[in-house]
Coordinates of C-alpha atoms in Angstrom, one line a residue:
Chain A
X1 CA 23.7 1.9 -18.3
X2 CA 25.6 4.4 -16.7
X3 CA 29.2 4.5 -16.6
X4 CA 30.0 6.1 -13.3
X5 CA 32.2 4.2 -10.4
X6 CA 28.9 2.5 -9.1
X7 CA 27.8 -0.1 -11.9
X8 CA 28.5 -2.9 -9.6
X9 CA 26.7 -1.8 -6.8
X10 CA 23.5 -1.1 -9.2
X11 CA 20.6 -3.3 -9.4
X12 CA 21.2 -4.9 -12.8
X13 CA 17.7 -4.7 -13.9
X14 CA 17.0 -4.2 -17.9
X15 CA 20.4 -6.3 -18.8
X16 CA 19.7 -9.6 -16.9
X17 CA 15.9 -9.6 -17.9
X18 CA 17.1 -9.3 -21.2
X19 CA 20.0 -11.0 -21.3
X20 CA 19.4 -13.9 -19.6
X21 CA 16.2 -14.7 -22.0
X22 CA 17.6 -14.1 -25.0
X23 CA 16.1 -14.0 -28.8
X24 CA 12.7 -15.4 -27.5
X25 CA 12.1 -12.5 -25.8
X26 CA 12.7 -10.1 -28.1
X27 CA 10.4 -11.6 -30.6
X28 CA 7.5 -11.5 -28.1
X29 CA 8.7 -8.2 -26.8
X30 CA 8.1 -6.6 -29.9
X31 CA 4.9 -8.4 -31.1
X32 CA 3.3 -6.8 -27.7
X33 CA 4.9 -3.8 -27.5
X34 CA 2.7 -3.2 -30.8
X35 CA -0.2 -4.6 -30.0
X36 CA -0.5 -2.7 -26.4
X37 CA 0.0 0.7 -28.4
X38 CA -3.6 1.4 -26.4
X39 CA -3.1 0.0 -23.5
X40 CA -1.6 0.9 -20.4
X41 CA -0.5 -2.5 -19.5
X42 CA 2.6 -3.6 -18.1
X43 CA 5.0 -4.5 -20.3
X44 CA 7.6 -1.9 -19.5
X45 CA 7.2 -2.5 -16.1
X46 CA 7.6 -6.4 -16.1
X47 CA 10.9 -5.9 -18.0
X48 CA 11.6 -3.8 -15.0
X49 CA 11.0 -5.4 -12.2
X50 CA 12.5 -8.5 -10.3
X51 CA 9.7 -9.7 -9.0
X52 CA 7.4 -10.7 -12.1
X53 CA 10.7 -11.7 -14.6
X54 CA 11.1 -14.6 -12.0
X55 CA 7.7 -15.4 -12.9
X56 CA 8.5 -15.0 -16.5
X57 CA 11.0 -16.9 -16.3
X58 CA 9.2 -19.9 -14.8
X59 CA 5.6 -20.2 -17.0
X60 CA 6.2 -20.8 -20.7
X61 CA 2.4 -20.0 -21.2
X62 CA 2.9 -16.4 -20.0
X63 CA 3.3 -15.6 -23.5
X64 CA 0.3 -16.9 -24.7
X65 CA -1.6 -15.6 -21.5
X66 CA -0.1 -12.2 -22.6
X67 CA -1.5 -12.7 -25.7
X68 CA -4.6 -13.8 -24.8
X69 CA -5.1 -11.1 -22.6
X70 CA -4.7 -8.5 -25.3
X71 CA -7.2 -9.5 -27.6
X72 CA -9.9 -7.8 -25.6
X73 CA -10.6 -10.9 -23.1
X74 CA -10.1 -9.7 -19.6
X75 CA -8.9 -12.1 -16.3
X76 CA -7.5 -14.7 -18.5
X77 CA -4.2 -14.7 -17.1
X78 CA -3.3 -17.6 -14.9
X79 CA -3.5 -17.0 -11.2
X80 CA 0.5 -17.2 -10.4
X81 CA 1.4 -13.9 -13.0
X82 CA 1.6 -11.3 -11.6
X83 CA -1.1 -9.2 -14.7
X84 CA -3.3 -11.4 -13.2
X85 CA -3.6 -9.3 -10.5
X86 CA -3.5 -6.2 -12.5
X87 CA -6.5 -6.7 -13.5
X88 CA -8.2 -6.3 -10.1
X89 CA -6.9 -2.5 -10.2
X90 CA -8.0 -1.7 -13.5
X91 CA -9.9 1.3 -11.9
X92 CA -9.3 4.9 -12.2
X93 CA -9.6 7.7 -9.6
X94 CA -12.9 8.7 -11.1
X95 CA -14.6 5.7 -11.5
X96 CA -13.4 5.3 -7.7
X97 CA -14.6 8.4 -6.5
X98 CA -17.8 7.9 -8.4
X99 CA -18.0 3.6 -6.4
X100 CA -17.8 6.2 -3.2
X101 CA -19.9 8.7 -3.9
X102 CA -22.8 5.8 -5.1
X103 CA -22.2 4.3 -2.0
X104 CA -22.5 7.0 0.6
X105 CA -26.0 8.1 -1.1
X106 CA -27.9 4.9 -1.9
X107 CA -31.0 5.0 -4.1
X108 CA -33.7 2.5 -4.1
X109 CA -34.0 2.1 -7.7
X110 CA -30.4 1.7 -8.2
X111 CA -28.7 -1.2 -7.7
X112 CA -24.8 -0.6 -6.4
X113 CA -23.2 -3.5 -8.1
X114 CA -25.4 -3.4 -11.4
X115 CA -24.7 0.4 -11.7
X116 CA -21.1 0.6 -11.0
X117 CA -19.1 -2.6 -10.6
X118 CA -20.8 -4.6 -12.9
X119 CA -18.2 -4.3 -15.3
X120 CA -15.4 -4.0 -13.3
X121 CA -14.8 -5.3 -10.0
X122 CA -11.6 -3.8 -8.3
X123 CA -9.9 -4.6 -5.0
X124 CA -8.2 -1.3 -4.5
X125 CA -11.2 0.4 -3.1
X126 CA -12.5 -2.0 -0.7
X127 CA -8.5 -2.9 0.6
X128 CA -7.8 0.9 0.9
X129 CA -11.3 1.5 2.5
X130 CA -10.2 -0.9 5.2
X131 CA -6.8 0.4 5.7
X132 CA -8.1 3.6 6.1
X133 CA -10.9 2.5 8.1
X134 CA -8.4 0.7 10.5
X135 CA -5.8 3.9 11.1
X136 CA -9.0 6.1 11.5
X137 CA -10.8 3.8 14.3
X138 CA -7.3 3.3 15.8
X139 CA -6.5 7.8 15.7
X140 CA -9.8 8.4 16.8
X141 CA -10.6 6.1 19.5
X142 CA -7.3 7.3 20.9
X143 CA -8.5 11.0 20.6
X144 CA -11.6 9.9 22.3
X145 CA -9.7 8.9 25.5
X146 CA -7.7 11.7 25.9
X147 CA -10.7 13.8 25.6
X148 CA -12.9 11.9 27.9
X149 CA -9.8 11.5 30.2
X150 CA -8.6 15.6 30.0
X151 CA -9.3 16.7 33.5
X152 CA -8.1 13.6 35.1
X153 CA -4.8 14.0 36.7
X154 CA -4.1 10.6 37.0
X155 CA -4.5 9.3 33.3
X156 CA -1.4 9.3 31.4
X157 CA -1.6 9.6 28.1
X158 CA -0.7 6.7 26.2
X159 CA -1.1 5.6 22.2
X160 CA -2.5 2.5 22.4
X161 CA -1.1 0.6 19.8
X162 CA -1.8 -2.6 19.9
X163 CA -5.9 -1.3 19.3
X164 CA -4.4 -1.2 15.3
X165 CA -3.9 -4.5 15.2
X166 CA -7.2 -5.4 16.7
X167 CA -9.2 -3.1 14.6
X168 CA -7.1 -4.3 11.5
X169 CA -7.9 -7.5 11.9
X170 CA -11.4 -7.0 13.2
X171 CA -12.5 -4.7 9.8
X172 CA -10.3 -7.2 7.2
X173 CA -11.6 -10.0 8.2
X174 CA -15.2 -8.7 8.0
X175 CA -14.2 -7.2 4.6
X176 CA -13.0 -10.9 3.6
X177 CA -14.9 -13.9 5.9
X178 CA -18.5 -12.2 5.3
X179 CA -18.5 -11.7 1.3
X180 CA -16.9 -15.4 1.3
X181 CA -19.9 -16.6 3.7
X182 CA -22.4 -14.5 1.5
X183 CA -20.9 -16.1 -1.6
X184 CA -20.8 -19.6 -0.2
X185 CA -24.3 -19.2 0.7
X186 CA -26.0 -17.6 -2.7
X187 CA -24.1 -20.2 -5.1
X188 CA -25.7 -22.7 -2.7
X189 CA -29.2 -21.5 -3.0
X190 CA -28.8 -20.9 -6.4
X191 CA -27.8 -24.4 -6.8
X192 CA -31.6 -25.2 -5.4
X193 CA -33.2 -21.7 -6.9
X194 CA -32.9 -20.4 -10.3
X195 CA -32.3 -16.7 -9.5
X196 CA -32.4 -14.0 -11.9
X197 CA -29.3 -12.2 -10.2
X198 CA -26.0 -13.6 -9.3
X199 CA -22.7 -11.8 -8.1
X200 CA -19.2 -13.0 -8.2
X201 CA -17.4 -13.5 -5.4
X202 CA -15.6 -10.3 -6.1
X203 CA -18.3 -7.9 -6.6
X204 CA -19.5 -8.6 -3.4
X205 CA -16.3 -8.2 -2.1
X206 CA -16.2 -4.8 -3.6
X207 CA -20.1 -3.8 -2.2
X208 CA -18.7 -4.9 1.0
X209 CA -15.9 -2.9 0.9
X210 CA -17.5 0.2 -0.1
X211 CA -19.9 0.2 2.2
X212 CA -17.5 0.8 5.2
X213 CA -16.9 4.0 3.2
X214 CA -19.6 5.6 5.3
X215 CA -18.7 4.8 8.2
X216 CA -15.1 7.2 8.4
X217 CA -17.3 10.3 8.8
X218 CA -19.3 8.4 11.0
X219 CA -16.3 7.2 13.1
X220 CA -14.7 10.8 13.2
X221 CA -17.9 12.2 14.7
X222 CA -17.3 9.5 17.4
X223 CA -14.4 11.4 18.6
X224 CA -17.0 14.2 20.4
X225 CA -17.6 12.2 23.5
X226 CA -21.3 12.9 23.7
X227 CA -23.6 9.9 23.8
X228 CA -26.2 11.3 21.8
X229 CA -24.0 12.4 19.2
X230 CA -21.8 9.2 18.9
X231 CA -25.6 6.7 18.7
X232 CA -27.0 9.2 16.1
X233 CA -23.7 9.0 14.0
X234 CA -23.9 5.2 14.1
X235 CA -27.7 5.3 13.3
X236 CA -27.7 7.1 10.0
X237 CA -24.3 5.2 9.3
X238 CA -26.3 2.2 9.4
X239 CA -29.4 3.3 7.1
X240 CA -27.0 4.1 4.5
X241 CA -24.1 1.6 4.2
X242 CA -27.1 -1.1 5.5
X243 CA -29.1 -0.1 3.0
X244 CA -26.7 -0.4 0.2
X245 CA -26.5 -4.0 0.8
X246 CA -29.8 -4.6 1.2
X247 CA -30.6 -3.1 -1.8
X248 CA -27.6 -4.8 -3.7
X249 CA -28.9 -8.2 -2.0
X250 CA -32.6 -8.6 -2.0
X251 CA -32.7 -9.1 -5.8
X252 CA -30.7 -12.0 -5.4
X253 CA -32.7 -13.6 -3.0
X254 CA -36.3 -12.5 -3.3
X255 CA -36.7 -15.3 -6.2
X256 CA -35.5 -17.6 -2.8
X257 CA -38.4 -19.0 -0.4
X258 CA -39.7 -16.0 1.7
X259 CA -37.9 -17.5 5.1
X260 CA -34.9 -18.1 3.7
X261 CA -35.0 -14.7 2.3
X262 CA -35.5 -12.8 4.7
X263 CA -33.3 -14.7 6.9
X264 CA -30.5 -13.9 4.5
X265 CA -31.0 -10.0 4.5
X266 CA -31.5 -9.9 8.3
X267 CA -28.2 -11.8 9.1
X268 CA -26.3 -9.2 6.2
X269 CA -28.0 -6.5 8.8
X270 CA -27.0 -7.9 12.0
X271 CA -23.5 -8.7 11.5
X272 CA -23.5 -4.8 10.3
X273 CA -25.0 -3.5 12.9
X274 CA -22.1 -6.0 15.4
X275 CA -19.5 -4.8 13.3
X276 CA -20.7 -0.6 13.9
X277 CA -21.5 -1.2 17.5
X278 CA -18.6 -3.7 18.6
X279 CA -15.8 -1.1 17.2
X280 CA -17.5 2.0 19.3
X281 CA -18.1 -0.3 22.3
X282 CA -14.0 -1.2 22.1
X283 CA -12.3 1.2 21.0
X284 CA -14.2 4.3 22.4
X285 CA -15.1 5.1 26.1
X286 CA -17.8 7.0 27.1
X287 CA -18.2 9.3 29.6
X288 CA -20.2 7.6 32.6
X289 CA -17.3 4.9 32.1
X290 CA -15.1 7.9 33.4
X291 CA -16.7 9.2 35.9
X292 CA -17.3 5.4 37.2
X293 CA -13.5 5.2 37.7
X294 CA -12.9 8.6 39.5
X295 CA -15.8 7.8 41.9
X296 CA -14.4 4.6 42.4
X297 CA -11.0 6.2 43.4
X298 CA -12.6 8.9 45.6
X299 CA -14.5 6.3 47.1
X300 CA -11.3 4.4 48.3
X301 CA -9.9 7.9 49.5
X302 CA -13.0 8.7 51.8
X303 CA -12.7 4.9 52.7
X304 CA -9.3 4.9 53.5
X305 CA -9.2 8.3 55.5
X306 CA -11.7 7.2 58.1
X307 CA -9.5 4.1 59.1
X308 CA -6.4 6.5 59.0
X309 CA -8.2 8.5 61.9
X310 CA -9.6 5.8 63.7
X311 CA -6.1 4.7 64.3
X312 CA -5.1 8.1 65.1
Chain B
X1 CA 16.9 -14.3 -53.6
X2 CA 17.5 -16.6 -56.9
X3 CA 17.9 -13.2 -59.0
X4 CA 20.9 -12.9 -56.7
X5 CA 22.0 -16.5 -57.0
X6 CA 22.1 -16.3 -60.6
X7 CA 24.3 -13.2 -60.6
X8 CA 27.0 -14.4 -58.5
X9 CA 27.1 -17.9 -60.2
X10 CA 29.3 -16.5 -63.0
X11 CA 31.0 -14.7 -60.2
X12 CA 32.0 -17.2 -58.6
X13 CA 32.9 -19.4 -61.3
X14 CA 35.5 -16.9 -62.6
X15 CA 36.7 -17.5 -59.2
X16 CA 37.2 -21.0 -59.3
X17 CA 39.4 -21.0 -62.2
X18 CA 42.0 -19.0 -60.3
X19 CA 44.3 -21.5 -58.8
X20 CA 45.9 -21.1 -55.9
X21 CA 49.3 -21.9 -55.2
X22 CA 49.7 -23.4 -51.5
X23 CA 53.1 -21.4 -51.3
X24 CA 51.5 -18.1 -50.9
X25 CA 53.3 -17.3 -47.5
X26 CA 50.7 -15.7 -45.0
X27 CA 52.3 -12.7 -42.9
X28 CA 51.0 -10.9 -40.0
X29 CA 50.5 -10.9 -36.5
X30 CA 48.4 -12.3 -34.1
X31 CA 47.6 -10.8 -30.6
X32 CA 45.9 -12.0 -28.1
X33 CA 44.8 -9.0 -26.6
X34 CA 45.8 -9.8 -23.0
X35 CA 44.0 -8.1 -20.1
X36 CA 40.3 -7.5 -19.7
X37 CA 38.5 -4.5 -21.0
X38 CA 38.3 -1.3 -19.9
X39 CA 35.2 -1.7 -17.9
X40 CA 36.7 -4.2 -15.4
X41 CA 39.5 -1.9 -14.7
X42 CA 37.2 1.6 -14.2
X43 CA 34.9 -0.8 -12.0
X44 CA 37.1 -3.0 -9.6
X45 CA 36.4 -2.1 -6.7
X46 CA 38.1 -4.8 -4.7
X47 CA 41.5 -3.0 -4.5
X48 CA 41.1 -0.3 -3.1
X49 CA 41.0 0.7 0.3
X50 CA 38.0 0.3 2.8
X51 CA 37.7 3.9 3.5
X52 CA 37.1 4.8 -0.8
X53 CA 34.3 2.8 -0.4
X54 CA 32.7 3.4 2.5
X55 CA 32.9 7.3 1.7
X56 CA 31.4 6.6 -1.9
X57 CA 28.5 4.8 -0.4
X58 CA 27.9 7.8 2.0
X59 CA 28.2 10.7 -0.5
X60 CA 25.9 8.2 -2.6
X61 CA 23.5 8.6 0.5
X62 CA 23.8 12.0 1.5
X63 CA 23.4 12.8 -2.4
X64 CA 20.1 11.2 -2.1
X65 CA 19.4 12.7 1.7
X66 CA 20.1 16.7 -0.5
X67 CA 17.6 15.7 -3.0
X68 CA 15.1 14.8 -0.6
X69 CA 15.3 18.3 0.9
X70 CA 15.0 20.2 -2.4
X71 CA 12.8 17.7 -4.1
X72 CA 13.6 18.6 -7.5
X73 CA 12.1 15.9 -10.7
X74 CA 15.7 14.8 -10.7
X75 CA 16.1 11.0 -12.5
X76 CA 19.3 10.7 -10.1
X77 CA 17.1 9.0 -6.8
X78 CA 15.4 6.8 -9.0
X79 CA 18.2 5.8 -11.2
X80 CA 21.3 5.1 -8.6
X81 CA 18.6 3.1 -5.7
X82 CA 20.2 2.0 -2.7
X83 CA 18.8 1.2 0.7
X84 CA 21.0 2.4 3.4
X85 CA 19.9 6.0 3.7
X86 CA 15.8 4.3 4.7
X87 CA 17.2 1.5 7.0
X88 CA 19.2 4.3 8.6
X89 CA 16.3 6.3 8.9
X90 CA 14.1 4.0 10.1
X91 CA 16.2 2.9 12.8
X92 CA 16.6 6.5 14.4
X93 CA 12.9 6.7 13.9
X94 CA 11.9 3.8 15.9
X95 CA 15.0 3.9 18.8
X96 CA 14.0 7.4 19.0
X97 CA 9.9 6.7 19.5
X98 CA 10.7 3.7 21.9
X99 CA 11.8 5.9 24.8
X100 CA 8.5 6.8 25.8
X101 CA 6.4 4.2 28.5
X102 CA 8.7 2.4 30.3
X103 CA 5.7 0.5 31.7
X104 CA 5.3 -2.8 29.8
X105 CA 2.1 -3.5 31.5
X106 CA 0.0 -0.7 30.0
X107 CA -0.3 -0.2 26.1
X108 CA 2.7 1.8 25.8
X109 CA 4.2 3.4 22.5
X110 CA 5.1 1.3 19.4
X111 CA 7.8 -0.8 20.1
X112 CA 10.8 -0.7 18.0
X113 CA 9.5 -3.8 16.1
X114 CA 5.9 -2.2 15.4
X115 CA 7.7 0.9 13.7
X116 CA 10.0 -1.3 12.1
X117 CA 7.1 -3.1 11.0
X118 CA 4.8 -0.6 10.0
X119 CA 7.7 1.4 7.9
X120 CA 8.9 -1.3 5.7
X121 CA 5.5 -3.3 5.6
X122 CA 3.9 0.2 4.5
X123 CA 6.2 0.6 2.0
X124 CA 6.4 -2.7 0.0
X125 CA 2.4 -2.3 0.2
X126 CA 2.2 1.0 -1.6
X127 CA 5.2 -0.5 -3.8
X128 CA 2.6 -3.1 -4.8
X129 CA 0.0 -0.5 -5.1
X130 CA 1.3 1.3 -7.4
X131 CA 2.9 -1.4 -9.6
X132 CA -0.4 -3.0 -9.7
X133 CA -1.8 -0.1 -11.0
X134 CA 0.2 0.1 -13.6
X135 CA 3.1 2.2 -13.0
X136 CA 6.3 2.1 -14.2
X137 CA 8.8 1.9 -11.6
X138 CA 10.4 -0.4 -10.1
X139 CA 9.9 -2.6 -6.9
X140 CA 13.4 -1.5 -5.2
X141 CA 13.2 2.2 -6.8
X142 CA 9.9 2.7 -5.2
X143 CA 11.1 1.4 -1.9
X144 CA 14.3 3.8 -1.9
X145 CA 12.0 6.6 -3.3
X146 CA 9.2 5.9 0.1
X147 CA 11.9 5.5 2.7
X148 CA 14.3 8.8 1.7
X149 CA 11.3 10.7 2.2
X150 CA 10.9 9.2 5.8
X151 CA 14.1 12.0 6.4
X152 CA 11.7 15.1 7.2
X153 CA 9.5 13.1 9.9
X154 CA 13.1 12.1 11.6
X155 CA 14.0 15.8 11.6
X156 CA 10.7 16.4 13.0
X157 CA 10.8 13.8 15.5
X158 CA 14.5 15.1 16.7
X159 CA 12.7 19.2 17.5
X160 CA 9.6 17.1 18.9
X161 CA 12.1 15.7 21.5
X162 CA 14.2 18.7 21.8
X163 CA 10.7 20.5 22.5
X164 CA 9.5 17.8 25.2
X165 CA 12.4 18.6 26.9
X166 CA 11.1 22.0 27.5
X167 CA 7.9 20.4 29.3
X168 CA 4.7 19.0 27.9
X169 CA 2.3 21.7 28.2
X170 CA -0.1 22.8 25.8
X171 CA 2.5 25.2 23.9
X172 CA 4.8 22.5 23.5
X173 CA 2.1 20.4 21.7
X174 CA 0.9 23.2 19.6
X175 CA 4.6 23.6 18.3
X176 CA 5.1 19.5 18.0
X177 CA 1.8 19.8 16.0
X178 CA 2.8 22.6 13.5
X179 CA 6.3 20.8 12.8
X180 CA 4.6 17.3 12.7
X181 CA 2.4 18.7 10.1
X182 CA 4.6 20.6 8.3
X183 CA 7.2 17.8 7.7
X184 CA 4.2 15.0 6.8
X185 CA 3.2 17.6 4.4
X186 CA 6.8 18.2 3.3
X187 CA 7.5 14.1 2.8
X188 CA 4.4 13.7 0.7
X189 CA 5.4 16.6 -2.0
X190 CA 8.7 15.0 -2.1
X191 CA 7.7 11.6 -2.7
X192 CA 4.6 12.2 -5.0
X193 CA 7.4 14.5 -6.8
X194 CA 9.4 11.2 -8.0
X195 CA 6.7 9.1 -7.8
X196 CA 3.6 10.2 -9.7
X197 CA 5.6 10.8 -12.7
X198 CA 5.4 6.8 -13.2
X199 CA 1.9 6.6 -12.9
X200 CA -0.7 7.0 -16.1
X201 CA -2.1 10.8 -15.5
X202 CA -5.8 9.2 -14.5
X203 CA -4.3 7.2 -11.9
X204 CA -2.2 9.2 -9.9
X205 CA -4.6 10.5 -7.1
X206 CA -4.7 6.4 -6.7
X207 CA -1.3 6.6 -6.1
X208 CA -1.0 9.3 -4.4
X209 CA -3.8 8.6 -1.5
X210 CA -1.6 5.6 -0.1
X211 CA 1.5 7.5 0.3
X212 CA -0.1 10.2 2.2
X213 CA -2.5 7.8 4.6
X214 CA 1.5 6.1 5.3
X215 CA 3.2 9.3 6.3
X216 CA -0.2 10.6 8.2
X217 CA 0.0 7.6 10.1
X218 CA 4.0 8.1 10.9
X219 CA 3.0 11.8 11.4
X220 CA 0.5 10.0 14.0
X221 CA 3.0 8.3 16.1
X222 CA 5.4 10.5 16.1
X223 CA 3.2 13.4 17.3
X224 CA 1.7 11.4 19.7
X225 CA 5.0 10.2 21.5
X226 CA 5.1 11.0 25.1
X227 CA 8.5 10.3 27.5
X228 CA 8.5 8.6 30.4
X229 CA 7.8 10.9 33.6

């Protein structure tokens, strides 16, 4: 550690971790630190932080777990550590890029999750999707109104802030309630059905997720306050991020009675198609929603100016 | 083992046939030594005045405050973590972006609570982002590292104010936008300069993505702060 005047006010990381757990841990320290010579996992940084040696501390089987985990197996951590988590971001910026890419330029023979996730299903893409999906809708829609608003004298300018706490809970609870609904619903009819194709929970999670990828060009075109623009925009962000579920879906289902088949793929579509329309309808105002409001206020001044020289 | 059991057997048995007399007299000294070591006494800080430490906490912070301003890969902002200089900065940042709309009925500006909110909420978020991604620093090192680099969006938001006072005209706007921009830009560099070194090399543009969508969005409010009339 270092010796200067400030050793008590430092966060006294690597000595209590280490202190405080003794021989033990250096046995197991050492038996991973050679066995993760490959890997970039995290034993460096659990020794380092505060937050998983509490953890550590707590669960006797972490050990084991670790161990476990090592040996090639993946996601057999228990739930409360924190590598357990780590595993959901095992992704790296190209195979990201690539999940993107795949997603903005479906393919009818390829299937989304078979193709790219099916080895690997992360949560950083759809979570950071959203969060960008979120900031953009709020920026944008806010940009919108001061455009459609710029001649008006009488609109002040303001950032509407509480519209990012709308749209964030309006996109992360799509992102979440819909693959959970989905999920419910396939293990269900597969409980009836013997279908060829099944997804996890989290791979549909992740299709979900990267299928709002489209739509942040699609939501920065919105910004140009024509109405022709702003419908075509949401059209041919439909086809694609639409038709990257469909195509994910329908091999799950098509094993499924036709009816409830297609009622499955045109219920995926519809809450898409809400979800696209709903955030323009909010969050952007159109043009003959403007001009509404400043007839409405020249109408009360013609109104009002005719009484004024009847009394005169 | 036993090789070495049978050697000092005759060893010690030529030792036991010494005797010992019990009047051998033992001489010597014993101390105690009294008084702790040397660490307590370089590192008790309870004795001295108030004003030592307050003015070693503040050249701690204004250390840190230099090294955000010539981001340099220095180890000394990662090592020596402390989180005064970002609550400081985060206050000025949000009393400073609360005095625009007085009106409470419209959708004003972020209250102080929503920046307050956003920074430190933002923060332990790409904290956890990156740590689950498998970097190597730590959860309070990241958090010093994000807020310290908060410092050139304060200084912008100070010449955006200074600026408004000049009038709120299309000039003024251009000039707020080339100093928001430049000082979002200038944040980012700083932070990804102590940050990415943590990360594994095919990971960093993971890293990196979060930090720059947080001070874009800081960029965003600050730019887009407009006083009362």
């Amino acid at each position: 550690m270092a010796d200067n005047s400030d050793f008590l006010l430092q966060f006294q990381e690597f000595d209590s971790a280490e202190s405080h757990l003794g021989g033990n841990r250096d046995a197991t320290t050492i038996s991973i630190e050679d066995e993760a010579a490959g890997s970039h996992k995290p034993q460096k940084q659990r020794r380092s932080a505060p937050v998983t040696s509490f953890e550590e501390d707590n669960d006797p089987l972490a050990n084991d777990d670790k161990t476990e985990l090592l040996s090639g197996q993946k996601k057999s951590a228990p739930f409360w550590t924190f590598e357990y988590y780590q595993t959901f971001f095992d992704v790296e910026t190209h195979q990201v890029r690539e999940r993107i890419l795949g997603s903005l330029l479906p393919w009818p023979g390829k299937n989304f999750v078979r193709l790219y996730i099916r080895s690997n299903p992360d949560l950083y893409g759809p979570f950071w999707i959203c969060a960008t999906l979120v900031f953009v809708i709020a920026i944008c829609g806010n940009i919108s109104d001061f455009l459609v608003y710029l001649g008006n004298p009488q609109y002040k300018y303001v950032p509407e802030f509480r519209k990012v706490t709308i749209a964030a809970t309006a996109i992360y609870s799509y992102a979440l309630l819909v693959p959970l609904a989905l999920w419910g619903l396939l293990v269900w009819r597969n409980a009836k059905v013997m279908n060829m194709v099944s997804y996890s929970f989290l791979e549909i999670v992740c299709v979900y997720g990267y299928s709002l990828a489209v739509y942040i060009p699609a939501v920065v075109l919105w910004i140009i306050p024509y109405e022709t623009v702003r419908w075509l925009s949401i059209v041919v962000a439909l086809c694609l991020s639409g038709s990257v579920l469909v195509l994910t879906f329908w091999p799950a289902v098509r094993d499924d009675r036709p009816r409830v088949a297609i009622a499955i793929m045109t219920a995926i579509v519809a809450l898409h198609i809400l979800l696209a329309v709903g955030c323009k309808a909010y969050f952007f105002s159109t043009l003959e929603v403007e001009h509404t409001a400043v007839d409405a206020v020249v109408g009360n001044v013609t109104k009002s100016s005719p009484t004024t020289n009847a009394l005169n | 083992m036993a090789e070495v059991a049978e050697s000092s057997k005759p060893m010690f048995a030529g030792l036991s046939d010494v005797s010992i007399s019990g009047d051998i007299p033992v001489e010597g000294e014993i101390n105690v030594p009294v008084g702790t070591p040397s660490q307590d006494n370089e590192y008790s800080t309870l004795d001295e005045p108030v004003k030592d430490t307050i003015l070693r906490d503040l050249k701690a912070v204004g250390k840190k405050f230099v090294h955000v301003m010539y981001p340099k890969k220095s180890s000394a902002l990662l090592r020596d973590w402390d989180l005064w200089g970002p609550l400081l900065l985060c206050v000025t940042l949000a009393l400073m972006l609360q005095g625009g709309s007085v009106d409470s009925k419209d959708d004003g500006g972020p209250q102080f609570a929503e920046v307050f909110v956003i920074i430190w909420f933002g923060s332990v978020i790409i904290t956890l982002n990156s740590k689950l991604l498998g970097g190597t620093i730590s959860f309070f090192q990241s958090l010093c590292v994000l807020g310290y680099c908060i410092m050139p969006l304060t200084v912008a938001m100070v010449v955006c104010r200074l600026v408004l006072l000049g009038g709120s005209g299309t000039v003024s706007f251009i000039v707020r936008l080339i100093v928001v921009t430049a000082s979002f830009s200038w944040s980012t560099f700083a932070s990804t300069a102590f940050l990415a070194d943590s990360q594994p090399p095919n990971r960093k543009a993971l890293v990196v993505y979060p930090v720059f969508l947080f001070y874009f969005v800081i960029g965003w409010m600050i730019l887009t702060f407009s006083p009362s009339a």
